[in-house]
Short mmCIF file of N, CA and C in Angstrom, two decimals:
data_model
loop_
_atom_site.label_atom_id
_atom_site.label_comp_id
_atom_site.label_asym_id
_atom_site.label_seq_id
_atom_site.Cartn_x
_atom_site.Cartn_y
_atom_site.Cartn_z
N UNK A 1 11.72 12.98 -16.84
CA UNK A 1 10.70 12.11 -16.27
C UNK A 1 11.34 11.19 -15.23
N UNK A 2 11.08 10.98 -13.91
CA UNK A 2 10.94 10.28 -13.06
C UNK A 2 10.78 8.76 -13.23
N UNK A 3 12.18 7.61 -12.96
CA UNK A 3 11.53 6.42 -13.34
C UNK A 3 10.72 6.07 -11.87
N UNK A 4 10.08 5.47 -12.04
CA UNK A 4 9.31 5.02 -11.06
C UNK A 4 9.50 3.12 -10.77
N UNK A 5 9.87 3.05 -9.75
CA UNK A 5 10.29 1.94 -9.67
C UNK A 5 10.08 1.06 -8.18
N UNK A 6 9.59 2.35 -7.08
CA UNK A 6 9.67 1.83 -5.88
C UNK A 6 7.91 1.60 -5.52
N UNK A 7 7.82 1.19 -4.29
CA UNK A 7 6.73 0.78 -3.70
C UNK A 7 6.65 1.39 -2.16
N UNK A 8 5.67 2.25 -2.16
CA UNK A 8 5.34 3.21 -0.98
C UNK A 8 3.96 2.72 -0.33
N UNK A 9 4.55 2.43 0.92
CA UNK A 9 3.46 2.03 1.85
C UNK A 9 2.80 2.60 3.00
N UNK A 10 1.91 2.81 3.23
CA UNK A 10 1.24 4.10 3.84
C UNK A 10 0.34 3.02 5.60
N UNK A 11 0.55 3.28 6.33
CA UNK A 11 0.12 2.86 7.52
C UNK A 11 0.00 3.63 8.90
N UNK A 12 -0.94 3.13 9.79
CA UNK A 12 -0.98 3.83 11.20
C UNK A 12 0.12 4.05 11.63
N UNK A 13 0.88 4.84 11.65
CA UNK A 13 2.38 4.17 12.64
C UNK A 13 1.99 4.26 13.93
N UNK A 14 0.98 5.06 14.32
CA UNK A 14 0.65 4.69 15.92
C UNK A 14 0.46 3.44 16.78
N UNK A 15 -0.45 2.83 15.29
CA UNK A 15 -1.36 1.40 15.78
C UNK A 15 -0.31 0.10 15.16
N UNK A 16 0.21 0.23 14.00
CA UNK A 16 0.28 -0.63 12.74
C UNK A 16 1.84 -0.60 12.52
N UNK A 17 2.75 -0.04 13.02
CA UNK A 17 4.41 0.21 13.14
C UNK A 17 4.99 -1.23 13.00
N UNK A 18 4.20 -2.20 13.52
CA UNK A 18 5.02 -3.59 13.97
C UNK A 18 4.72 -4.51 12.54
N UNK A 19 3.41 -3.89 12.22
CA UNK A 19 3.34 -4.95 10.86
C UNK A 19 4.08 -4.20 9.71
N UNK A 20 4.62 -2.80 9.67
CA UNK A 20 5.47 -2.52 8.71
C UNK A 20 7.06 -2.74 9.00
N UNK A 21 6.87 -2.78 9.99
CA UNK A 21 8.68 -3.66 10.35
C UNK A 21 8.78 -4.45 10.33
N UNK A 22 7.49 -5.37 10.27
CA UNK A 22 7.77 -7.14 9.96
C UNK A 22 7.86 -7.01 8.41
N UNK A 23 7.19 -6.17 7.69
CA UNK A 23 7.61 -6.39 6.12
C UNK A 23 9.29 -5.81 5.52
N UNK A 24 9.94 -4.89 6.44
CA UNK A 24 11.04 -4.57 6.00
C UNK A 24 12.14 -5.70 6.60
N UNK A 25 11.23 -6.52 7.38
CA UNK A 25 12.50 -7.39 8.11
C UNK A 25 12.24 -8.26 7.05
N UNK A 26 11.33 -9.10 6.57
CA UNK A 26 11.16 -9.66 5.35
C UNK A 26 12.15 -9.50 4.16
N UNK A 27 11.85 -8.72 3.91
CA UNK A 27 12.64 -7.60 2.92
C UNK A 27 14.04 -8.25 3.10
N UNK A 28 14.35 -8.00 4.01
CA UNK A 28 16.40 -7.68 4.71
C UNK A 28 16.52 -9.16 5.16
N UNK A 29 15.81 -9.96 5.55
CA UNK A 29 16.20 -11.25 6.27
C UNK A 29 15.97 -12.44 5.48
N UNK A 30 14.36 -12.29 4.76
CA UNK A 30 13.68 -13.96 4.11
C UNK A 30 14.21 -14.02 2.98
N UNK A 31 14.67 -13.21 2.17
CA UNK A 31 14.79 -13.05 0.90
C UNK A 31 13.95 -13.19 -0.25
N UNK A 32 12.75 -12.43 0.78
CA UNK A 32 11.24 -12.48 -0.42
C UNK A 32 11.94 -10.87 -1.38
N UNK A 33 11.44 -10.97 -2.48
CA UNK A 33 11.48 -10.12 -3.55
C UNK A 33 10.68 -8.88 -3.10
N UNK A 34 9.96 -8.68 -1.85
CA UNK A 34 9.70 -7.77 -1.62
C UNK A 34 10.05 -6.09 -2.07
N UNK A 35 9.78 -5.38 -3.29
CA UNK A 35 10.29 -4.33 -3.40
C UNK A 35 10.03 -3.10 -3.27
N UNK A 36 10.23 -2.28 -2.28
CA UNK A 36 10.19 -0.93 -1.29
C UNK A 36 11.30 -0.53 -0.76
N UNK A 37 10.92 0.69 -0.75
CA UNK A 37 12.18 1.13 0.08
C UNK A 37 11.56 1.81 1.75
N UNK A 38 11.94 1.80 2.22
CA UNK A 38 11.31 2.36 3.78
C UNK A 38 11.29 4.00 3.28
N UNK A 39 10.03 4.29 2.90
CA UNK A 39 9.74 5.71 2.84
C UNK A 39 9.85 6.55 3.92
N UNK A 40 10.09 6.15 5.35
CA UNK A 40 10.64 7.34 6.29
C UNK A 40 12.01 7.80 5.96
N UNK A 41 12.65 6.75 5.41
CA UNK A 41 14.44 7.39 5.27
C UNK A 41 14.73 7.76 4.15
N UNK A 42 14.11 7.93 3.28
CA UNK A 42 14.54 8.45 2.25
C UNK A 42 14.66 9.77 2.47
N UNK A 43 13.62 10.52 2.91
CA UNK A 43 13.77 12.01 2.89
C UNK A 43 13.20 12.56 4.48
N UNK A 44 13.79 13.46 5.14
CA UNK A 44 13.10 14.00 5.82
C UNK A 44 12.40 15.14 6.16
N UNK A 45 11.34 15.86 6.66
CA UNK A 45 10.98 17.24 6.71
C UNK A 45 11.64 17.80 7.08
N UNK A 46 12.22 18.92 6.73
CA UNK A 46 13.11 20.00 7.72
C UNK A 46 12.23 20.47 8.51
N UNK A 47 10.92 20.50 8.70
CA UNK A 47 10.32 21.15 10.30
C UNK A 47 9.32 19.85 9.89
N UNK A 48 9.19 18.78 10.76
CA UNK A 48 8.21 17.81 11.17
C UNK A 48 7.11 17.93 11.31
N UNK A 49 6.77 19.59 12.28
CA UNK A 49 5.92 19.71 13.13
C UNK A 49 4.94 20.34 11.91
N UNK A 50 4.97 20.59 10.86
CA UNK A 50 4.50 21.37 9.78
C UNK A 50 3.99 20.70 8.62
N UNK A 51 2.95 20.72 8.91
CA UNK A 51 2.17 19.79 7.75
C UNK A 51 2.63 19.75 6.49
N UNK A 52 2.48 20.43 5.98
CA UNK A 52 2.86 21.00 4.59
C UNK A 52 4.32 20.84 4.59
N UNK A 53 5.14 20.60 5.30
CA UNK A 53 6.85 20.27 4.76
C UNK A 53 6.70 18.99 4.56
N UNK A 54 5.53 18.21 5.76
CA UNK A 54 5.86 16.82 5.63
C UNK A 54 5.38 16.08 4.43
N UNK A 55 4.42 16.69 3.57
CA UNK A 55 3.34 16.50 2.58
C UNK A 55 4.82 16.45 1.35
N UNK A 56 5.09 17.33 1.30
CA UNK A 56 6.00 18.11 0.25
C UNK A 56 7.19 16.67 0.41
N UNK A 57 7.54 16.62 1.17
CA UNK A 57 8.57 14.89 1.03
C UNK A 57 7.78 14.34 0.92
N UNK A 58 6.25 13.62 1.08
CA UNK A 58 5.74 12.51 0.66
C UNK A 58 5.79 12.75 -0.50
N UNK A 59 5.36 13.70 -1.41
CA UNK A 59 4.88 13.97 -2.65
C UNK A 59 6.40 13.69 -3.49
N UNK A 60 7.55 13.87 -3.12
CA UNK A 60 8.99 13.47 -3.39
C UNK A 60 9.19 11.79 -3.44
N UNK A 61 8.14 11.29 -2.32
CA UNK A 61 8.52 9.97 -2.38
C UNK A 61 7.47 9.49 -3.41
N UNK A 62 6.40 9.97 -3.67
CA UNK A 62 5.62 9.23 -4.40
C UNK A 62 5.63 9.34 -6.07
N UNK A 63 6.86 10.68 -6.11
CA UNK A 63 8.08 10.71 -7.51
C UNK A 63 8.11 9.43 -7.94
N UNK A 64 8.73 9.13 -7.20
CA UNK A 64 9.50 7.50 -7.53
C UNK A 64 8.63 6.29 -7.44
N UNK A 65 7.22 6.25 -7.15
CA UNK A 65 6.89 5.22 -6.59
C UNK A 65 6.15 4.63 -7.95
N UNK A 66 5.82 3.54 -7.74
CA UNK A 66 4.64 2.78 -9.02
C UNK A 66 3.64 1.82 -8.44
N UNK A 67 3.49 1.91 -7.07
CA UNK A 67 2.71 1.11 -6.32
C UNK A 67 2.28 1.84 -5.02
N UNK A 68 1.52 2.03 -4.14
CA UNK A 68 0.88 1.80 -3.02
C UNK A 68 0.67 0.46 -2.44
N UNK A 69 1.10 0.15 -1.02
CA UNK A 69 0.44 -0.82 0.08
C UNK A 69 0.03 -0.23 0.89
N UNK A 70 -1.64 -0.56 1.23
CA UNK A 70 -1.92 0.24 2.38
C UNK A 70 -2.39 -1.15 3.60
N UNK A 71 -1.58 -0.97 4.03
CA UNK A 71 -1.83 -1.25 5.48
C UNK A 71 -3.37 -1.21 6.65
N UNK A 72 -3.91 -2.05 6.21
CA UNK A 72 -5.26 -1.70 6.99
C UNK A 72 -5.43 -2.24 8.19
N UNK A 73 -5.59 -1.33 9.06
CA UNK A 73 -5.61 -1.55 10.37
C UNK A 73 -7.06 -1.20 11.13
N UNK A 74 -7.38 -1.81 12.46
CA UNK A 74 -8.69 -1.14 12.74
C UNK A 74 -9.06 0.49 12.80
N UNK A 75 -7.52 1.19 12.77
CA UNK A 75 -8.06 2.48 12.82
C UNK A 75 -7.41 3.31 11.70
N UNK A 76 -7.27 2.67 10.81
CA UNK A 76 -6.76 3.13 9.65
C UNK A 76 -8.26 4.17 8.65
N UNK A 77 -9.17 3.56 8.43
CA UNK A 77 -10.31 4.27 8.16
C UNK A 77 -10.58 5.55 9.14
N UNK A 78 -9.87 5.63 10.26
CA UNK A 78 -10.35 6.97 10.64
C UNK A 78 -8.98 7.91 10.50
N UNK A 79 -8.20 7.70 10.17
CA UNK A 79 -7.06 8.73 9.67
C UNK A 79 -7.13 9.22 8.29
N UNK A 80 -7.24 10.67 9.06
CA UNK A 80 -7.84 11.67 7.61
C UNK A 80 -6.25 13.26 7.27
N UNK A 81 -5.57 12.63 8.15
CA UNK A 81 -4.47 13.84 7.55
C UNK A 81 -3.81 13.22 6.92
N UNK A 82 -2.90 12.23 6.86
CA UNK A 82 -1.74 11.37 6.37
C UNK A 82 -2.19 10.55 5.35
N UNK A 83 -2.62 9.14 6.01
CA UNK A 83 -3.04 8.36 5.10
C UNK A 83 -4.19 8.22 4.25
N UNK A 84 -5.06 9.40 4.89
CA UNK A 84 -5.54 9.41 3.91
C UNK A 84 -5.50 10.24 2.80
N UNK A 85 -4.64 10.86 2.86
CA UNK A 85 -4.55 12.09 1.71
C UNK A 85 -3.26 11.37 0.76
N UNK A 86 -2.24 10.40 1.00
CA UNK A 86 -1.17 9.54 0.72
C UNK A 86 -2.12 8.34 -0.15
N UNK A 87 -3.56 7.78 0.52
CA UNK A 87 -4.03 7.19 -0.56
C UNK A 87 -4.74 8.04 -1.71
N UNK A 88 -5.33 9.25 -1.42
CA UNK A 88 -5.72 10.52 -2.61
C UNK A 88 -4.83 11.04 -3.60
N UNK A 89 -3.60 11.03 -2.95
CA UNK A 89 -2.24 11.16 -3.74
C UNK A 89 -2.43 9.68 -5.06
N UNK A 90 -2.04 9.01 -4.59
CA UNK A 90 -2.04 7.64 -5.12
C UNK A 90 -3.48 7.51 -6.31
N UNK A 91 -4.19 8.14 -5.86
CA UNK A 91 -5.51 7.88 -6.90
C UNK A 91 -5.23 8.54 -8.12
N UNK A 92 -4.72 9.77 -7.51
CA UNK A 92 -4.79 11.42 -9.14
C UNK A 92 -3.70 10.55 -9.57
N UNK A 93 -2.46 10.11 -9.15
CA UNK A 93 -1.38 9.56 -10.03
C UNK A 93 -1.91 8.25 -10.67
N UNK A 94 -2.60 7.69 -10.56
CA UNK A 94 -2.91 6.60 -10.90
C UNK A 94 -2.14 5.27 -10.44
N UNK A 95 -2.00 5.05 -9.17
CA UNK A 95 -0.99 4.20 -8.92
C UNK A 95 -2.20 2.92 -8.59
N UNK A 96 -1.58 1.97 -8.91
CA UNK A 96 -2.24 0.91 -8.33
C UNK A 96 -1.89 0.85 -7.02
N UNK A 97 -3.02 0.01 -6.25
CA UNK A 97 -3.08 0.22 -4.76
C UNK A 97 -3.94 -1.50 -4.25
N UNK A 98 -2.36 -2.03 -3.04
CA UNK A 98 -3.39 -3.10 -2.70
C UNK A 98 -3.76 -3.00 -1.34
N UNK A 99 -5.10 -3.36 -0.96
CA UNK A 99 -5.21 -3.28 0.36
C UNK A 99 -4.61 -3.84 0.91
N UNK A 100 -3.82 -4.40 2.14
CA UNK A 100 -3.74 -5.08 3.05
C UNK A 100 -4.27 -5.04 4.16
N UNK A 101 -5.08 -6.23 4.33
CA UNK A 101 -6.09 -6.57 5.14
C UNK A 101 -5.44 -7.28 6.82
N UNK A 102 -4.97 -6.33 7.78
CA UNK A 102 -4.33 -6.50 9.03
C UNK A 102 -5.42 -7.69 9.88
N UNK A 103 -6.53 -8.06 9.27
CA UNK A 103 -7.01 -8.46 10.30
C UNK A 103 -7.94 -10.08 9.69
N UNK A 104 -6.63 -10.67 8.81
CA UNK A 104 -6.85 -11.68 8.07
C UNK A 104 -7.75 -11.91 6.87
N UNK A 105 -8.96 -10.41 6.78
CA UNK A 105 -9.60 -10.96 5.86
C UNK A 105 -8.74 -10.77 4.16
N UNK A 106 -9.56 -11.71 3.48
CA UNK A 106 -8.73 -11.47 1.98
C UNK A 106 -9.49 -10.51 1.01
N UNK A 107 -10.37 -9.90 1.48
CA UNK A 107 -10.96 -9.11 0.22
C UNK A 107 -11.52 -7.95 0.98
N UNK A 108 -12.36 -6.77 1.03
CA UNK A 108 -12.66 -5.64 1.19
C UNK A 108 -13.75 -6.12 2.33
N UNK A 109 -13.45 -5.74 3.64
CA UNK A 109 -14.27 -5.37 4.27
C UNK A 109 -14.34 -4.08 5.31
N UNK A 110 -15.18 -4.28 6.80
CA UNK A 110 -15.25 -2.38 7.27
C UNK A 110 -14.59 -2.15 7.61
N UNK A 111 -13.06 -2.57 7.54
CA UNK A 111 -12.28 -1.77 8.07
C UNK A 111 -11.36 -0.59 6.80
N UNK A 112 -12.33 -1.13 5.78
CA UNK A 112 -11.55 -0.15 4.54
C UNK A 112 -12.36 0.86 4.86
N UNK A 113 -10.72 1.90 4.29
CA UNK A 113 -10.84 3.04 4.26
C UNK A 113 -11.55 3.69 3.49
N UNK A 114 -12.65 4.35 3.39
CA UNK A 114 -13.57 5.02 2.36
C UNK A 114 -13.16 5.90 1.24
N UNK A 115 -11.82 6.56 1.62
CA UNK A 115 -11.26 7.00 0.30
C UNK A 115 -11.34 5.83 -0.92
N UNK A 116 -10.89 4.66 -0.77
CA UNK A 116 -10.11 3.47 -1.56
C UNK A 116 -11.48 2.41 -1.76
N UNK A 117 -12.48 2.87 -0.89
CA UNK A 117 -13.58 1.58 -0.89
C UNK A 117 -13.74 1.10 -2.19
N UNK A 118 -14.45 2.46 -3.01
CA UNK A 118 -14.79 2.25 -3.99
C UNK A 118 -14.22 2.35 -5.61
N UNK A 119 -12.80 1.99 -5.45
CA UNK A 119 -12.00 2.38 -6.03
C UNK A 119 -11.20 1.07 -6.96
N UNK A 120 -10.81 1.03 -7.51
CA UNK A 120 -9.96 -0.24 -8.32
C UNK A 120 -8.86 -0.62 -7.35
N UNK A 121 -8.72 -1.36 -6.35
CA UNK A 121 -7.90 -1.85 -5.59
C UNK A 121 -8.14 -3.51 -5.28
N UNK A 122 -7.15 -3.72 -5.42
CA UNK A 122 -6.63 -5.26 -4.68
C UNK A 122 -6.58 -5.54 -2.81
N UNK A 123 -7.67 -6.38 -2.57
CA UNK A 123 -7.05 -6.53 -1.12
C UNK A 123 -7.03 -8.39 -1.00
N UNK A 124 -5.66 -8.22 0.36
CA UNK A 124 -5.40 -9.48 0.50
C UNK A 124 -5.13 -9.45 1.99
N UNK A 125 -4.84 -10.56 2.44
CA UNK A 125 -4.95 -10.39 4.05
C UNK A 125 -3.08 -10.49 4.13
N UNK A 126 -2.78 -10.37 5.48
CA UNK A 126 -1.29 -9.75 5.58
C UNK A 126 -0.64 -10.82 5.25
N UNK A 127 0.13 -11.51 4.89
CA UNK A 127 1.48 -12.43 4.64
C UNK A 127 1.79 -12.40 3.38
N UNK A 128 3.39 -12.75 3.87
CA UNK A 128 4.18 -11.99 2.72
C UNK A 128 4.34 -13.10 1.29
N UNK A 129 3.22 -14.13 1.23
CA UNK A 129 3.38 -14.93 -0.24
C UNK A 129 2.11 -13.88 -0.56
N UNK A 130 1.21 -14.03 0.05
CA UNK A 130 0.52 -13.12 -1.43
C UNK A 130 0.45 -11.61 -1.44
N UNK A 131 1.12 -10.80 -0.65
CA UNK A 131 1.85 -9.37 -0.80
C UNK A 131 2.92 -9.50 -1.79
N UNK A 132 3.51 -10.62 -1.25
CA UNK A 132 4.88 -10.58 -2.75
C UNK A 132 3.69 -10.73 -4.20
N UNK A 133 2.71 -11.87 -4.02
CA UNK A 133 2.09 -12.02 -5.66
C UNK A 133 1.31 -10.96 -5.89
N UNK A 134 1.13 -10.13 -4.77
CA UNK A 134 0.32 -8.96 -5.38
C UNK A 134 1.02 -7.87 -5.97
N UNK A 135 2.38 -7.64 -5.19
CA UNK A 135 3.15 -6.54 -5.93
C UNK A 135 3.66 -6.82 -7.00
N UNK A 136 4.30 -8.55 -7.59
CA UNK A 136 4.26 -8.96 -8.55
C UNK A 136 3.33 -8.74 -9.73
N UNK A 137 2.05 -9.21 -9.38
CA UNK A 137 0.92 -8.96 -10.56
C UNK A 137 -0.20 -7.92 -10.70
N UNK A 138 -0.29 -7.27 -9.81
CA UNK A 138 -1.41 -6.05 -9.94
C UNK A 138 -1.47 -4.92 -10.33
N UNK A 139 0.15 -4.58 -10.93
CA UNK A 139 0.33 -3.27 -11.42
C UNK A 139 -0.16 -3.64 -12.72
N UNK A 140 0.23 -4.59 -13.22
CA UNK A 140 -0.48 -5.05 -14.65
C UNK A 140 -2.07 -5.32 -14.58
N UNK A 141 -2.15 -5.91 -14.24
CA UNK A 141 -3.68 -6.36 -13.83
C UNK A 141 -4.41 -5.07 -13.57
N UNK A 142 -4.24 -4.13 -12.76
CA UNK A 142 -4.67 -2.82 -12.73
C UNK A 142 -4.81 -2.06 -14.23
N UNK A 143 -3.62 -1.78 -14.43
CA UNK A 143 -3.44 -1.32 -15.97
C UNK A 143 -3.96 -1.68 -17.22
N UNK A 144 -4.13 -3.08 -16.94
CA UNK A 144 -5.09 -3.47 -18.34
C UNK A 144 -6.82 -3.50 -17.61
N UNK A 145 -7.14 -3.47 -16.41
CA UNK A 145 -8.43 -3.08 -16.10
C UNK A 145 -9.01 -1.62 -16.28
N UNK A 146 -7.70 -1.10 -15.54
CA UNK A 146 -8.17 0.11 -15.66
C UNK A 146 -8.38 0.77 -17.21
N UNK A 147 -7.15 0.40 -18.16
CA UNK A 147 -7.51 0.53 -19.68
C UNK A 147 -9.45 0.31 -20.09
N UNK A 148 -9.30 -0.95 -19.54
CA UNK A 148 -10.98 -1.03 -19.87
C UNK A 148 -12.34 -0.76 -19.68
N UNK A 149 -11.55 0.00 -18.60
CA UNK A 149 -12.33 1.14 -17.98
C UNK A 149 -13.45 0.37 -16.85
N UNK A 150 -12.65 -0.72 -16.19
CA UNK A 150 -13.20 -1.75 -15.09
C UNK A 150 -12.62 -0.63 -14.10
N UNK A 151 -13.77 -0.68 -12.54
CA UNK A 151 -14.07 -0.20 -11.44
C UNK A 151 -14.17 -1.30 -10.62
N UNK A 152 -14.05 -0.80 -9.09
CA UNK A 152 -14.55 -1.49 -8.23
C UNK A 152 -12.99 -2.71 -7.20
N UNK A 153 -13.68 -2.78 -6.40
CA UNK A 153 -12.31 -3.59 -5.48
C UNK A 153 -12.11 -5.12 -5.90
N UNK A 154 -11.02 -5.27 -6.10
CA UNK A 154 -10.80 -6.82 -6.18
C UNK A 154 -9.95 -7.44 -5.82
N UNK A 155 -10.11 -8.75 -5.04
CA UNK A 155 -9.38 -9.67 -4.44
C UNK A 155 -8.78 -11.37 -5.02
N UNK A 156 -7.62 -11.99 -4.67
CA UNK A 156 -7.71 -13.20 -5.37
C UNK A 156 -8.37 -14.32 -4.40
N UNK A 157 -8.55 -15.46 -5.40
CA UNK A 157 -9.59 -16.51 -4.85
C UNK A 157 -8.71 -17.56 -4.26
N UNK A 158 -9.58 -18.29 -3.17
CA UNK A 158 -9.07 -19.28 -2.69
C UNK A 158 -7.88 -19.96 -3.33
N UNK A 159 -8.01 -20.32 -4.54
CA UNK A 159 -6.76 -21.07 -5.19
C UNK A 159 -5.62 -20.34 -5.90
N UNK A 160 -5.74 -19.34 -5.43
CA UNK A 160 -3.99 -18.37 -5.48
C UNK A 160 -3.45 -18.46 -4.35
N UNK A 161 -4.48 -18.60 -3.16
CA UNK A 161 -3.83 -18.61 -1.50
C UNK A 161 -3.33 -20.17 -1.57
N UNK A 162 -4.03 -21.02 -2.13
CA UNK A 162 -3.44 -22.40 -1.76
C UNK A 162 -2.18 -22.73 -3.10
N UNK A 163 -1.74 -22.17 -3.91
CA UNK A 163 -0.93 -22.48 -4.45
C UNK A 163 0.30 -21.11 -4.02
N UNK A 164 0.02 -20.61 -3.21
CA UNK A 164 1.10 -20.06 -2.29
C UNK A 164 1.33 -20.58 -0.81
N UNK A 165 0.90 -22.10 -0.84
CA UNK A 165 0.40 -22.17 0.53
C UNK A 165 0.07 -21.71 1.69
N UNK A 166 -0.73 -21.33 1.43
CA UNK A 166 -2.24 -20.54 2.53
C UNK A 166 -3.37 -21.32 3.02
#
């Protein structure tokens, strides 16, 4: 069995590249607890150009993983080869999954992706105090919801953002 220990984050890289390099610079520079590993380097496709090789290393990275961040961007809802099949991945495994909301809001709005809309997920808007408290607390929080057989998207309230100062 596979320990699972890392955190795989799924984003536009066309549109959205700069807000996942601001979280690995985080990572390497602030000394937030941030924990991921940059899922491009871990493994690579031996033919790129080939869907199915590249699928076959995600599915390697998501071995190891115990979390999803998805990165929501304005055009993240319309990507249907990658990310969205990386958040479908994430569902059958049961991974908890938080939104991140690129465009400040803190809880589910249209720019979510319809795979995840309706789904048991956490969204928060981008900065890294409550991305750190979300990867901190939502794998649990998921797990004992999902035990109870609770549905549906959820976000934290005003007074988790202000006692992370937000």
């Amino acid at each position: 069995m596979t320990y699972r220990n890392k955190t795989y984050i799924a984003f536009d890289g066309d549109n959205d590249m700069h807000y996942y390099r601001l979280m690995t610079a985080w990572k390497a520079n602030d000394g937030f607890s941030l924990n991921f590993h940059n899922a491009h380097e871990l493994n690579t496709a031996r033919d790129s150009s080939q869907e199915e090789s590249i699928k076959r290393q995600l599915r390697e990275r998501f071995a190891n993983s115990k979390l999803l961040v998805v990165l929501i961007g304005a055009n993240t809802k319309y990507l249907t080869k990658f990310v969205k099949w990386e958040m479908e991945v994430a569902l059958r495994l049961g991974l908890p999954i938080i939104g991140v909301n690129l465009n400040g809001s803190r809880q589910m709005d249209d720019s979510c992706p319809p795979a995840i809309r309706d789904e048991l997920v956490v969204y928060t808007s981008f900065n890294h105090n409550i991305i750190e408290y979300g990867m901190d607390h939502w794998p649990a929080q998921f797990h004992s919801l999902r035990s109870a057989g609770t549905t549906g998207n959820r976000y934290y309230n005003d007074d988790v953002y202000r006692r992370l100062g937000l």
